[in-house]
Coordinates of C-alpha atoms in Angstrom, one line a residue:
X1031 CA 10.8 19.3 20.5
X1032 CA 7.8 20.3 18.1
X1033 CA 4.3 19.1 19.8
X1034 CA 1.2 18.9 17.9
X1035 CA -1.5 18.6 20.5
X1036 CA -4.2 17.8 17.7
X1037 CA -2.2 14.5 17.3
X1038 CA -2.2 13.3 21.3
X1039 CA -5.0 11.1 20.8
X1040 CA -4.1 9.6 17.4
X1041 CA -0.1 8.9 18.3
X1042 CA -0.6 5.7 20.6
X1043 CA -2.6 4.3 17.0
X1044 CA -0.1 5.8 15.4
X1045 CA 2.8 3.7 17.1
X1046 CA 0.9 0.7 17.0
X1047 CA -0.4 0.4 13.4
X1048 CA 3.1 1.9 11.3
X1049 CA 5.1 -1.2 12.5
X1050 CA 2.5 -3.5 11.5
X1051 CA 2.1 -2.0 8.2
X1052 CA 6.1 -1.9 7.9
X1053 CA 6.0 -5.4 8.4
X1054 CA 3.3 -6.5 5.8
X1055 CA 5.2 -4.5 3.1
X1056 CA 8.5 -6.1 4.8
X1057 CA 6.6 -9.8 4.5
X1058 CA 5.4 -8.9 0.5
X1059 CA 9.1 -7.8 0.1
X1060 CA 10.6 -10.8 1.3
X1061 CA 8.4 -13.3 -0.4
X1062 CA 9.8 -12.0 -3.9
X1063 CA 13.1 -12.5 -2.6
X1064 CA 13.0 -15.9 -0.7
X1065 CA 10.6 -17.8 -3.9
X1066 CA 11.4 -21.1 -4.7
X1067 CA 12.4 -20.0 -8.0
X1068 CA 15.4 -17.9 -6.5
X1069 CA 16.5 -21.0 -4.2
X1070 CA 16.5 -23.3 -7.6
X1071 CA 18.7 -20.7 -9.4
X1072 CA 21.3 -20.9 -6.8
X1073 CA 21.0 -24.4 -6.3
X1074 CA 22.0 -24.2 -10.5
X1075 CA 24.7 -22.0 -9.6
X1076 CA 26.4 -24.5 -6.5
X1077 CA 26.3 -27.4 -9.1
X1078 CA 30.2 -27.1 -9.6
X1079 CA 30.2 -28.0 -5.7
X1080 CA 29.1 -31.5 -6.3
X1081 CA 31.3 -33.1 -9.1
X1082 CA 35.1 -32.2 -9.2
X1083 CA 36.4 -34.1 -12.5
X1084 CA 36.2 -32.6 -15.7
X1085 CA 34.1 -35.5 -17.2
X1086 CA 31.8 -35.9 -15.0
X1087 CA 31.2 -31.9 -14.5
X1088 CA 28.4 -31.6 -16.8
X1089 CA 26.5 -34.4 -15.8
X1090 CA 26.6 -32.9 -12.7
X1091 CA 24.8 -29.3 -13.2
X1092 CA 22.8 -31.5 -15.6
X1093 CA 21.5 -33.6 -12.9
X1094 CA 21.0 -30.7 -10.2
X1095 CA 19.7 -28.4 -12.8
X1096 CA 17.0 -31.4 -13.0
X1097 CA 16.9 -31.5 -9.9
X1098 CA 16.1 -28.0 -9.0
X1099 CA 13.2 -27.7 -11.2
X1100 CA 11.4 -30.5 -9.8
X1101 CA 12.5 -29.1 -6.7
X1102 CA 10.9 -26.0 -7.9
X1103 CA 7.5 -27.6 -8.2
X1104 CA 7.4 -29.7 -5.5
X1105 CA 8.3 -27.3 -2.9
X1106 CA 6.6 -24.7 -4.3
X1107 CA 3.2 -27.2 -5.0
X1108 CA 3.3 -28.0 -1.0
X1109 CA 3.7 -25.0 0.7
X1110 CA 0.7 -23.5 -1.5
X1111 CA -1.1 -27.1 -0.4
X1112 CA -0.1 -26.5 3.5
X1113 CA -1.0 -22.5 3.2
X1114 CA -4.3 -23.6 1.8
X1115 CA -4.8 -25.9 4.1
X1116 CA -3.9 -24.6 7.5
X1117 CA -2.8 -21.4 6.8
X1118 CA -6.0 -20.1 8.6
X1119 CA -4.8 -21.2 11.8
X1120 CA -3.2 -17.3 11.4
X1121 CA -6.3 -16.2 12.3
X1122 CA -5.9 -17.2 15.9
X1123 CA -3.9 -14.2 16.1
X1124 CA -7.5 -12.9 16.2
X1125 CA -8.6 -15.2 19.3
X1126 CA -5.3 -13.9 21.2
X1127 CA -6.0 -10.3 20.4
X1128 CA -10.0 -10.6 22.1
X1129 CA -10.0 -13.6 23.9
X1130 CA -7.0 -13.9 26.1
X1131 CA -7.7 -12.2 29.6
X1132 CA -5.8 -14.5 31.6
X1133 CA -3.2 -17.0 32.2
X1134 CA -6.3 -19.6 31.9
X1135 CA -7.5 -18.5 28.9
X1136 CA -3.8 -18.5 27.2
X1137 CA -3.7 -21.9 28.3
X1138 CA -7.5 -22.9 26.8
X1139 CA -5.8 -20.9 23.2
X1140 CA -2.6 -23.1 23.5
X1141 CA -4.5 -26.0 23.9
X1142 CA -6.5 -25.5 20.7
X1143 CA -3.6 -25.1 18.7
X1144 CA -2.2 -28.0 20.1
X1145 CA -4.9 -30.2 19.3
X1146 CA -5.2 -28.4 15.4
X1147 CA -1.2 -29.2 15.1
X1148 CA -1.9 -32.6 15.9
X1149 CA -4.8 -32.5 13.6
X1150 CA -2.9 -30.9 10.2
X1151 CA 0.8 -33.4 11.2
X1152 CA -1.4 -36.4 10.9
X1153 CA -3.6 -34.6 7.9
X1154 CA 0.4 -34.4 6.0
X1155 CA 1.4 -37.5 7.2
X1156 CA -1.9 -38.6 5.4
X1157 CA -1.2 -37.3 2.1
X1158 CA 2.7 -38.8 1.7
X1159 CA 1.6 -42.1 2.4
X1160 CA 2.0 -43.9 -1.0
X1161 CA -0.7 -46.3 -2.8
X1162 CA -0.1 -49.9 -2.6
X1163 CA 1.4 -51.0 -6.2
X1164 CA -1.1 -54.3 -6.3
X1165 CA 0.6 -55.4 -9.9
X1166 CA 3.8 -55.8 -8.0
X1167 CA 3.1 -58.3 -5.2
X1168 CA 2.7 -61.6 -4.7
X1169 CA -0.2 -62.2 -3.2
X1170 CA 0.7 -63.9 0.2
X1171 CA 2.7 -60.7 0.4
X1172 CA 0.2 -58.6 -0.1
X1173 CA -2.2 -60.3 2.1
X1174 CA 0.0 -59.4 4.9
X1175 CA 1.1 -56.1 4.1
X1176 CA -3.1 -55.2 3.4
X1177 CA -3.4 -56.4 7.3
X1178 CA -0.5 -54.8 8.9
X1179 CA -1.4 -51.8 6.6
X1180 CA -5.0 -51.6 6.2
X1181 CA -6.1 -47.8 7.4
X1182 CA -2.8 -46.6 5.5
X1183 CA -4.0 -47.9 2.2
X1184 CA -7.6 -46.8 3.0
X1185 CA -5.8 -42.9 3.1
X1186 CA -2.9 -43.1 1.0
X1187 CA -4.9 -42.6 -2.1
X1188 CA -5.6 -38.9 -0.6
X1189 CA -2.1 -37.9 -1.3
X1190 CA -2.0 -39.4 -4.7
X1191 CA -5.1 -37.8 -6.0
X1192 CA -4.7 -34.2 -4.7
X1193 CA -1.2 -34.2 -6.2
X1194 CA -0.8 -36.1 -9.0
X1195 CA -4.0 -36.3 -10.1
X1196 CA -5.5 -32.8 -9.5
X1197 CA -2.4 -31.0 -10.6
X1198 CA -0.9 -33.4 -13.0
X1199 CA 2.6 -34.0 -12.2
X1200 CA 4.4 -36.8 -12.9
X1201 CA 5.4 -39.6 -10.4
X1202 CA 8.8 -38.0 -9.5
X1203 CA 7.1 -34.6 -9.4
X1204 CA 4.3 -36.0 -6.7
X1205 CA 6.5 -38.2 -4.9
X1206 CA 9.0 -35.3 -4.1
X1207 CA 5.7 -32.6 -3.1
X1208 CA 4.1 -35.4 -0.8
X1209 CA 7.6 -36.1 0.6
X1210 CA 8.1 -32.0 0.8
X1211 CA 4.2 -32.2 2.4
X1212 CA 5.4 -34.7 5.0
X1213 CA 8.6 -32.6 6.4
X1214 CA 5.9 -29.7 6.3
X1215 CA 4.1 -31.3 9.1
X1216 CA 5.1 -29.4 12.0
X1217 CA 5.4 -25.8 10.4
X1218 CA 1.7 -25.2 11.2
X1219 CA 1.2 -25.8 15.1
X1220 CA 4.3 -23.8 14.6
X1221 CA 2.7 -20.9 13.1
X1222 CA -0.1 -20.9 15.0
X1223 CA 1.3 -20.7 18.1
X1224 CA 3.4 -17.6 17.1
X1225 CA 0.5 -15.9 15.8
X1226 CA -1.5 -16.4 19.2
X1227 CA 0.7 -14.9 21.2
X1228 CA 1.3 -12.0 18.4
X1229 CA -2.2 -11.5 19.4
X1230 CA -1.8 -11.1 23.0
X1231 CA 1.1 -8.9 22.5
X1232 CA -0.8 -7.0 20.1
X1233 CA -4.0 -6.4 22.8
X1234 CA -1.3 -5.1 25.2
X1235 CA -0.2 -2.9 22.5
X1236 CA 3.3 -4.7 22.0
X1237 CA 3.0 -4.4 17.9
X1238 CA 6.6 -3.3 17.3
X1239 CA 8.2 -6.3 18.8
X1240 CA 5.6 -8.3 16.7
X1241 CA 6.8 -6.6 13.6
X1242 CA 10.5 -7.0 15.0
X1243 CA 9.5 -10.6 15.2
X1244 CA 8.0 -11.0 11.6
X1245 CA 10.9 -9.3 9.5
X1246 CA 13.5 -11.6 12.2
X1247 CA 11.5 -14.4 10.3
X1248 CA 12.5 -13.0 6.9
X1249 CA 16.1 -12.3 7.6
X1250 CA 16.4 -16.0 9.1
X1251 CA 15.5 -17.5 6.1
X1252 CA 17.2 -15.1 3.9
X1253 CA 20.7 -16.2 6.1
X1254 CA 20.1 -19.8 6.6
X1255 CA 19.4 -20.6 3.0
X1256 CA 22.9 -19.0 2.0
X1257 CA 24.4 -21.3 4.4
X1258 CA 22.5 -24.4 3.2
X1259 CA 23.6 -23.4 -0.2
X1260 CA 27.6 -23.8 1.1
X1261 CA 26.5 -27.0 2.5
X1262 CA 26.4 -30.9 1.2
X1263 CA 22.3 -30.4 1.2
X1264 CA 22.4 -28.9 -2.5
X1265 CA 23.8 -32.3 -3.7
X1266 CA 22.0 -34.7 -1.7
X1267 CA 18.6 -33.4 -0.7
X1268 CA 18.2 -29.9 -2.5
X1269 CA 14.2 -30.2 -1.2
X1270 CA 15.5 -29.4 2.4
X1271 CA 17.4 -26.3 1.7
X1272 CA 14.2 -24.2 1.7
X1273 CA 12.1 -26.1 4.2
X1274 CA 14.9 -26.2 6.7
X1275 CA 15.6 -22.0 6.4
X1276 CA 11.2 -22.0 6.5
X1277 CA 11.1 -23.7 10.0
X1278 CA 14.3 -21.7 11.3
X1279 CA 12.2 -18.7 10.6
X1280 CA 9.3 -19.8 11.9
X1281 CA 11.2 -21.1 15.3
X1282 CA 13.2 -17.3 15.0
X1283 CA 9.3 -15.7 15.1
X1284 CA 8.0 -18.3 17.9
X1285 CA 10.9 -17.9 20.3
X1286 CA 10.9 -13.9 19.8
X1287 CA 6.9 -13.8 20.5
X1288 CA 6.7 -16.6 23.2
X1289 CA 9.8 -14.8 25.3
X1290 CA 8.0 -11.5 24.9
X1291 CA 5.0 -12.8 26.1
X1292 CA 6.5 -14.1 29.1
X1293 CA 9.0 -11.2 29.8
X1294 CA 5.9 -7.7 29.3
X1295 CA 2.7 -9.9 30.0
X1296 CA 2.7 -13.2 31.8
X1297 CA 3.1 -12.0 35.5
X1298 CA 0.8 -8.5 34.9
X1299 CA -2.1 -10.5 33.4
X1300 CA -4.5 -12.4 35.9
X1301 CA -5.2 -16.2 36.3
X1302 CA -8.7 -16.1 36.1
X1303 CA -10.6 -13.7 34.0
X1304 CA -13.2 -11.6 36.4
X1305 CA -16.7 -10.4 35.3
X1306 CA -15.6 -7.1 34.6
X1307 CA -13.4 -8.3 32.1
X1308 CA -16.1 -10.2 30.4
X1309 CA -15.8 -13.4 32.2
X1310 CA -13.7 -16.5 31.2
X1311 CA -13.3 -17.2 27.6
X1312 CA -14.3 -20.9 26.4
X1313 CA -12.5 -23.1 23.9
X1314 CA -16.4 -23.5 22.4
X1315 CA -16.5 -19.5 22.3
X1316 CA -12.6 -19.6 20.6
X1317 CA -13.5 -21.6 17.7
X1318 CA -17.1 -20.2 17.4
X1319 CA -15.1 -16.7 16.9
X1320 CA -12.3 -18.4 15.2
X1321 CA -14.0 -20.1 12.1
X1322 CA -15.9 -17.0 10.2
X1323 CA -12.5 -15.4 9.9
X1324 CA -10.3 -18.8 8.8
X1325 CA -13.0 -19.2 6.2
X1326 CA -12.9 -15.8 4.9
X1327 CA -9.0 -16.4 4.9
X1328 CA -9.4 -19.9 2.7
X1329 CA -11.9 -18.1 0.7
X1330 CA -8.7 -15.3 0.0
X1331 CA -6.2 -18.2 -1.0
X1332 CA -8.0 -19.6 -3.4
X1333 CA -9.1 -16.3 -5.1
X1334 CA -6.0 -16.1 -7.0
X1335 CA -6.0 -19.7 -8.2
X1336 CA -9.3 -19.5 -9.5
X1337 CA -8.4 -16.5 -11.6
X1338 CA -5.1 -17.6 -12.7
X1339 CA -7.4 -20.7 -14.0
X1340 CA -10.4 -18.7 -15.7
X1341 CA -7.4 -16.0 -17.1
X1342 CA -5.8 -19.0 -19.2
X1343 CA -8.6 -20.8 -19.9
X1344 CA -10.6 -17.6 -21.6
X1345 CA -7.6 -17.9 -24.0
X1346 CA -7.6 -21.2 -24.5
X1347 CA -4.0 -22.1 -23.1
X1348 CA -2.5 -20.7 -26.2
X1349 CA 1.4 -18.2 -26.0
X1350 CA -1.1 -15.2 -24.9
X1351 CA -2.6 -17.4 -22.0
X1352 CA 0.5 -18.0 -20.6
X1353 CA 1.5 -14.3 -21.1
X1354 CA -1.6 -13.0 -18.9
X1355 CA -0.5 -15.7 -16.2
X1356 CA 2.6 -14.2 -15.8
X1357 CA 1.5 -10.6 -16.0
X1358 CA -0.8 -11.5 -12.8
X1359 CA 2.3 -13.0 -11.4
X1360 CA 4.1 -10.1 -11.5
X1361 CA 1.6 -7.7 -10.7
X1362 CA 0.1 -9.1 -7.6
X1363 CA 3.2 -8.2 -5.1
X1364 CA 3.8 -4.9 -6.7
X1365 CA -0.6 -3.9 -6.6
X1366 CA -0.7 -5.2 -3.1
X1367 CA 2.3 -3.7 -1.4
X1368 CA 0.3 0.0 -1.1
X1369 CA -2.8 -1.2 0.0
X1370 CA -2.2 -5.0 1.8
X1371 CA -1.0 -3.2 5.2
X1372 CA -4.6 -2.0 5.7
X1373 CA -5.9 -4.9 6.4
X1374 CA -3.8 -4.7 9.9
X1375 CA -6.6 -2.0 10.8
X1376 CA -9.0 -4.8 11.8
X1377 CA -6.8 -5.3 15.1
X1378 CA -7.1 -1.6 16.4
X1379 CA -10.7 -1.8 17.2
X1380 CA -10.4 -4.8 19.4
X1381 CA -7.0 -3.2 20.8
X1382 CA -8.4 0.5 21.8
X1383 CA -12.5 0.3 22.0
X1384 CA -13.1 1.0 25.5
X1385 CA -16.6 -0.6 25.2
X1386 CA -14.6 -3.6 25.1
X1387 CA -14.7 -5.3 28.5
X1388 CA -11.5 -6.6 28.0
X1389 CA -9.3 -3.7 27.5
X1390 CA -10.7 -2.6 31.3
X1391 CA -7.5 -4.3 31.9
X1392 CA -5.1 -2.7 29.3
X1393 CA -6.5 0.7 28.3
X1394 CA -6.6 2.5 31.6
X1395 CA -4.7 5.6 30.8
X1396 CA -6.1 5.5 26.9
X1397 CA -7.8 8.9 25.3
X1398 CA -8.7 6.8 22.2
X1399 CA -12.3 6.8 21.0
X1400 CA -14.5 5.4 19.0
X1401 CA -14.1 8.7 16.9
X1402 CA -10.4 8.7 16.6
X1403 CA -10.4 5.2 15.4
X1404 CA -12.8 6.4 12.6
X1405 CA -11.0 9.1 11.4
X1406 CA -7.6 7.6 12.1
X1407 CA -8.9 4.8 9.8
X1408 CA -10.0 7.4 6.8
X1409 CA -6.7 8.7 7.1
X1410 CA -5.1 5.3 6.2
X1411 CA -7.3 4.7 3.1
X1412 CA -6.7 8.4 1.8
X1413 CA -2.9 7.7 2.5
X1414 CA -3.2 4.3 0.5
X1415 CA -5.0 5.5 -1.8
X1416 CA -2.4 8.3 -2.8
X1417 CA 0.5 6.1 -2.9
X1418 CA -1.2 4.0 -5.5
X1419 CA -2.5 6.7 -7.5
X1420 CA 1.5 8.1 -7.5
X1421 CA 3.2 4.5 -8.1
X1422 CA 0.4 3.2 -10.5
X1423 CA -0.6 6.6 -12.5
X1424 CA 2.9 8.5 -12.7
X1425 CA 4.4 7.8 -16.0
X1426 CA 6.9 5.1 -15.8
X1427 CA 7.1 4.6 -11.9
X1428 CA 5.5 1.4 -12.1
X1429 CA 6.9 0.1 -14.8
X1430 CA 10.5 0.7 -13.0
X1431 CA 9.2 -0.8 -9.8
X1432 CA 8.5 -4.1 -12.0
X1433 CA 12.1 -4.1 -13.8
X1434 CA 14.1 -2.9 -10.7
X1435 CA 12.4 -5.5 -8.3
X1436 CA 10.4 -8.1 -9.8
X1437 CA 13.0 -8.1 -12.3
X1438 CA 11.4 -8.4 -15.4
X1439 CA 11.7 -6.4 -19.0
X1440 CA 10.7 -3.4 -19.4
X1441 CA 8.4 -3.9 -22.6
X1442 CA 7.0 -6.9 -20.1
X1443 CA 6.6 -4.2 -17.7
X1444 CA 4.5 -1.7 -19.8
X1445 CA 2.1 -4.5 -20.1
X1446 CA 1.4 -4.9 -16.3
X1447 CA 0.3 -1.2 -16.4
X1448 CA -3.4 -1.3 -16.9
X1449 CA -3.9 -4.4 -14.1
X1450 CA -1.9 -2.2 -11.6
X1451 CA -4.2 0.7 -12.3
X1452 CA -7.1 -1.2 -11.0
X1453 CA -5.5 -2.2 -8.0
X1454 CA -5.3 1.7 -7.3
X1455 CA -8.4 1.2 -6.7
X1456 CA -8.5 -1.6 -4.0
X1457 CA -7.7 0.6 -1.1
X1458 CA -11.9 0.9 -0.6
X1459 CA -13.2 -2.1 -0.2
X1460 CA -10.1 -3.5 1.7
X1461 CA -10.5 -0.5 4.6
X1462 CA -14.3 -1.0 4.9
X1463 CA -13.8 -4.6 5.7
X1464 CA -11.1 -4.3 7.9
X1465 CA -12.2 -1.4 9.6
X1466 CA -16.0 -3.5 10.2
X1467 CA -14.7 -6.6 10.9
X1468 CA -12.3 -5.5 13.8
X1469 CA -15.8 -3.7 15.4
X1470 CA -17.3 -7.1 14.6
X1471 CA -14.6 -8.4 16.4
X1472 CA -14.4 -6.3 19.4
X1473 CA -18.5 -7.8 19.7
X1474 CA -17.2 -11.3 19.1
X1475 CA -20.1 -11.0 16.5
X1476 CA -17.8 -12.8 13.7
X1477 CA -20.5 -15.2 12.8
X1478 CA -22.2 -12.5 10.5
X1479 CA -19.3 -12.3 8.1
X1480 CA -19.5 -15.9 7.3
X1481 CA -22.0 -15.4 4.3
X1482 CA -19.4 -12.5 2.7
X1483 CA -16.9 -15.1 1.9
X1484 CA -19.6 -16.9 -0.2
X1485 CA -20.8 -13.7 -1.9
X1486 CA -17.0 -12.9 -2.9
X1487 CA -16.5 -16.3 -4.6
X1488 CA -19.8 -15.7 -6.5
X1489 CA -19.0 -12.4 -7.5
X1490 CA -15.2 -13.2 -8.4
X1491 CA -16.3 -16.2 -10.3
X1492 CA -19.7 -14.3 -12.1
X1493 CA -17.2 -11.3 -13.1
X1494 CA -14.7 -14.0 -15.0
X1495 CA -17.6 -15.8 -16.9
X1496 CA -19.7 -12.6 -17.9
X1497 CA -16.3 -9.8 -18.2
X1498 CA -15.1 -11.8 -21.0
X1499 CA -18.5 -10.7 -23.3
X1500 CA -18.1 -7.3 -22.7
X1501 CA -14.8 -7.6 -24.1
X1502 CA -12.6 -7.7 -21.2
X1503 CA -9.4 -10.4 -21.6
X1504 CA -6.3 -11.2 -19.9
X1505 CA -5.0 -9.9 -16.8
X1506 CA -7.3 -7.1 -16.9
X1507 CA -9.6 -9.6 -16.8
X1508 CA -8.3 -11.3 -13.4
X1509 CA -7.6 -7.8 -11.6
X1510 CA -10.8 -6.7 -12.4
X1511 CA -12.8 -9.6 -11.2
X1512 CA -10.7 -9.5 -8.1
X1513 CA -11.3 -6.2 -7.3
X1514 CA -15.4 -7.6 -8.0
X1515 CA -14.8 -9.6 -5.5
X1516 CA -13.5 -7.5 -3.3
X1517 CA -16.6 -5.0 -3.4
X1518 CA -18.8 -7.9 -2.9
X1519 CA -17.0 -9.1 -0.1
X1520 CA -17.0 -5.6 1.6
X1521 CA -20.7 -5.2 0.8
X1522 CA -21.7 -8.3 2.3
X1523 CA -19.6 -6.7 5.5
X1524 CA -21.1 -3.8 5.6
X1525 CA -24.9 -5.1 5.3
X1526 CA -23.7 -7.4 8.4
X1527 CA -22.6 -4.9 10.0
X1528 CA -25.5 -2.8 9.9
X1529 CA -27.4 -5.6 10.9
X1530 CA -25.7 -5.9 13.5
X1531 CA -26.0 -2.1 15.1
X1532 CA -29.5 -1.8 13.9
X1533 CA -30.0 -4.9 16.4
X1534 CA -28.0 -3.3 19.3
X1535 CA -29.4 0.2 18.9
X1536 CA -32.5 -1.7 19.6
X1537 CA -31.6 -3.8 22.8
X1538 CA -30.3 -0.8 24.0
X1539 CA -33.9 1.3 23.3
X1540 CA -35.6 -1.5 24.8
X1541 CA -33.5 -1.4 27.6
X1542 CA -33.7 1.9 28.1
X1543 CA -37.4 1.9 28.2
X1544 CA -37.0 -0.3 30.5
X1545 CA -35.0 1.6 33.3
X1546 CA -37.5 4.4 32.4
X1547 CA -40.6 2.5 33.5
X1548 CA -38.8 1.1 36.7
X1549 CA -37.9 5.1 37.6
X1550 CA -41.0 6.3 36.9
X1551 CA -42.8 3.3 39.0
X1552 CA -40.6 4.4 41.9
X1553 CA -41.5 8.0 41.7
X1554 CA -45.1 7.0 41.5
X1555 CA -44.9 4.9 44.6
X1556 CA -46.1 7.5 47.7
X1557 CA -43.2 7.4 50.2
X1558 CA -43.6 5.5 53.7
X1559 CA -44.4 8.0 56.3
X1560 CA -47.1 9.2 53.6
X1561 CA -48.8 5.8 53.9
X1562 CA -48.4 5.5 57.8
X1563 CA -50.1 9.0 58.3
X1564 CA -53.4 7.1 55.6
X1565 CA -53.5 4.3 57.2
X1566 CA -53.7 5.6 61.0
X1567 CA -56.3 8.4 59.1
X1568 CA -58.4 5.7 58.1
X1569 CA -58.3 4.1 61.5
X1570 CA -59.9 7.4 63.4
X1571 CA -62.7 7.3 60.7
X1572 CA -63.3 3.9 61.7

């Protein structure tokens, strides 16, 4: 067996980052597959399933073919509402990863999940409740039903406005999505709890069975939506199909994560975290370290929204609008898959830095540095960078990855090439953040990356109002104001993080001067037989 001694101390980041990164492109991957879109098509294509007689045949597919496009939208409407909304519980992943020294601190992570759960089920259950119709009751009857009712009609306009209104859809359109939202209720304490303990497998440097457990997810749906398609659900509730295949991969991941944890960690971990391992984590000290990073994460969601909006607005909604919409559509898997998996290189700080007291526990036998981690992580951006460069500047690669995948035309295709040239260029920013905010991280100093969440939305939004004058239009117009965006957001990162060390290298000056004075007062103390021979001196004198 070839060795390459050079490489000792960069395999064990080696081993733990590729199956990350496999699973990120994996996730991208399987999101193109498992749309909404895709489930609606086959949904088209069971119709036959529900009507057996000639005659009544075509009203059939007609019916489900209806069917399936509401579908469409409203599934598709609330689980962009429910990622929005609580999808940066994921983050918690974080709080596992630095946090979680001991059985009592899982417990104190658990807890907080259970509690945000409970929070985003009542939140959906919130949202499907429907608006009293008051030009349809009598009015002893809707005295009594305002009584026995009166908080639910207080909230149930929520619902009603955030769908219907602020996204105008029709009746049948926001019924079905706050009906969708409603059997959505659960998937995030779901979610969250897989993620925490991917994050305490992750600080014990379990990462492949967290990849094994993400792309488990993705197959699960994959297989229980081509079962749900053979069943009666096509006919009678086609909005199930994908939600029911969403939660069996989500119980698929939990299971996987919450059996590894107990299997490789509970028993070697302690019950109480000891002052050499930092002391014991408090839920105060979770969700102070927990809400800089879910904002940045909200502040990422609705990015693309925003631009999507600005896009088709700068061309006043017209055929070309609607033609840069889609462009952005397709290009946005396609420019992310070389470049989204380094965003995984936040978690290797926390994981390996020895200055961590936490890792006391974990990293015994480790010959990472500080050092390796750096250039391990410049490795990684040249690497990302080159496989953009070769899929996004080679003649006609990327306009095969868009027909061969994505699945569009290939004159469609050639017009997606500019926008995935400036992704090429997203690799930068991306590894400066991550790399930063996993140091930030292993400091629990998270607090300081609150203001580049702002900064981005100003500088995303500032690049789609003022691009547009220098002549800039279309997609090119969203993919560069991302990438804007982007830079800002690193920027602000960077000047945080700066802030940051500027302030330790000072406490530990300060400190040092310090110990200096208290050595030097010790030396300059005369020892104690010295002082008995001057006293007794003085006492012949006398």
């Amino acid at each position: 067996m070839v060795k390459f001694p050079a490489l000792t101390n960069y395999w064990p980041l080696i081993r733990f980052l590729v199956p990350l990164g496999i699973t990120n492109i994996a996730i991208d991957f399987g999101e193109q597959v498992q749309t909404p879109e895709h489930i609606a098509i086959a949904i088209c294509r069971q119709a036959a399933h529900c009507n057996h007689d000639s005659k009544a045949l075509n009203r059939g597919i007609a019916a489900v073919k209806e069917d399936a496009v509401e579908m469409l939208a409203s599934y598709g409407l609330a689980y962009s509402l429910m990622k929005f909304f609580t999808g940066p519980m994921s983050d918690f992943k974080n709080v596992g990863l630095v946090f979680v020294n001991s059985k009592r601190d899982r417990t104190k992570a658990v807890l907080c999940m259970v509690v945000a759960g409970a929070v985003a089920a009542i939140f959906h259950t919130l949202i499907e409740l429907k608006p009293l119709d008051l030009s349809k009751e009598e009015p002893e009857t809707l005295k009594e039903e305002a009584e026995s009712a009166l908080h639910s009609t207080a909230y149930s306009d929520l619902g009603y406005y955030i769908i219907n209104k602020l996204h105008h859809v029709d009746e049948s359109v926001g019924s079905k999505t706050r009906r969708a939202f409603l059997y959505l209720a659960a998937f995030p304490f779901m979610d969250a709890m897989a993620w925490t303990h991917a994050g305490i497998l992750l600080k014990h440097k379990y990462s492949f069975l967290v990849g094994c457990a993400s792309i488990s997810d993705v197959i699960a749906q994959v297989v229980f939506v081509a079962i749900l398609l053979h069943s009666h659900l096509e006919c009678r509730e086609p909005l199930l199909i994908p939600i029911l295949s969403l939660y069996m991969g989500a119980l698929v991941r939990c299971t996987t994560l919450c059996l590894g944890y107990y299997r490789n960690i509970h028993d070697v971990i302690p019950d109480r975290s000891g002052p050499e391992m930092g002391g014991e984590a408090t839920i105060r000290k979770m969700l102070s370290f927990w809400w800089p990073l879910a904002l940045i994460l909200a502040t990422q969601r609705i990015s693309r929204p925003i631009v999507n909006l600005f896009v088709s607005r700068d061309l006043g909604g017209s055929s070309s609008a609607t033609e840069a919409v889609a462009i952005l559509t397709a290009t946005y898997p396609v420019g992310h898959m070389p470049y989204g998996w380094l965003t995984e290189i936040r978690a290797v700080y926390p994981a390996f830095d020895k200055n961590n007291p936490s890792n006391k526990l974990v990293n015994t036998n480790s010959t990472v540095t500080a050092t390796h981690i750096k250039k391990f992580t410049f490795v990684c951006m040249a690497l990302s960078l080159t496989l953009c460069f070769v899929m996004f500047w080679t003649p006609n690669v990327s306009e095969k990855i868009l027909v061969d995948i994505i699945g569009v035309d290939f004159a469609f295709a050639e017009l997606c090439v500019v926008p995935l040239r400036i992704f090429s260029f997203f690799p930068i920013p991306v590894t400066v953040r991550a790399h930063l905010t996993g140091w930030l991280m292993t400091l629990k100093k998270t607090f300081v990356l609150a203001p580049s969440s702002v900064l981005r939305i100003i500088v995303l939004i500032t690049s789609l109002i003022v691009l547009p004058y220098l002549g800039v239009h279309g997609a090119t117009l969203g993919v560069g104001s991302l990438l804007a965006g982007f830079v800002g957001e690193s920027t602000m990162v960077a000047i945080a993080a700066c802030y940051v060390y500027r302030k330790q290298k000072k406490k530990r000056n300060e400190n040092e001067a310090a110990t200096e004075g208290e050595d030097s007062a010790m030396t300059d103390m005369p020892h104690t037989e010295e002082m008995t021979d001057i006293v007794e001196m003085r006492e012949e004198n006398e």
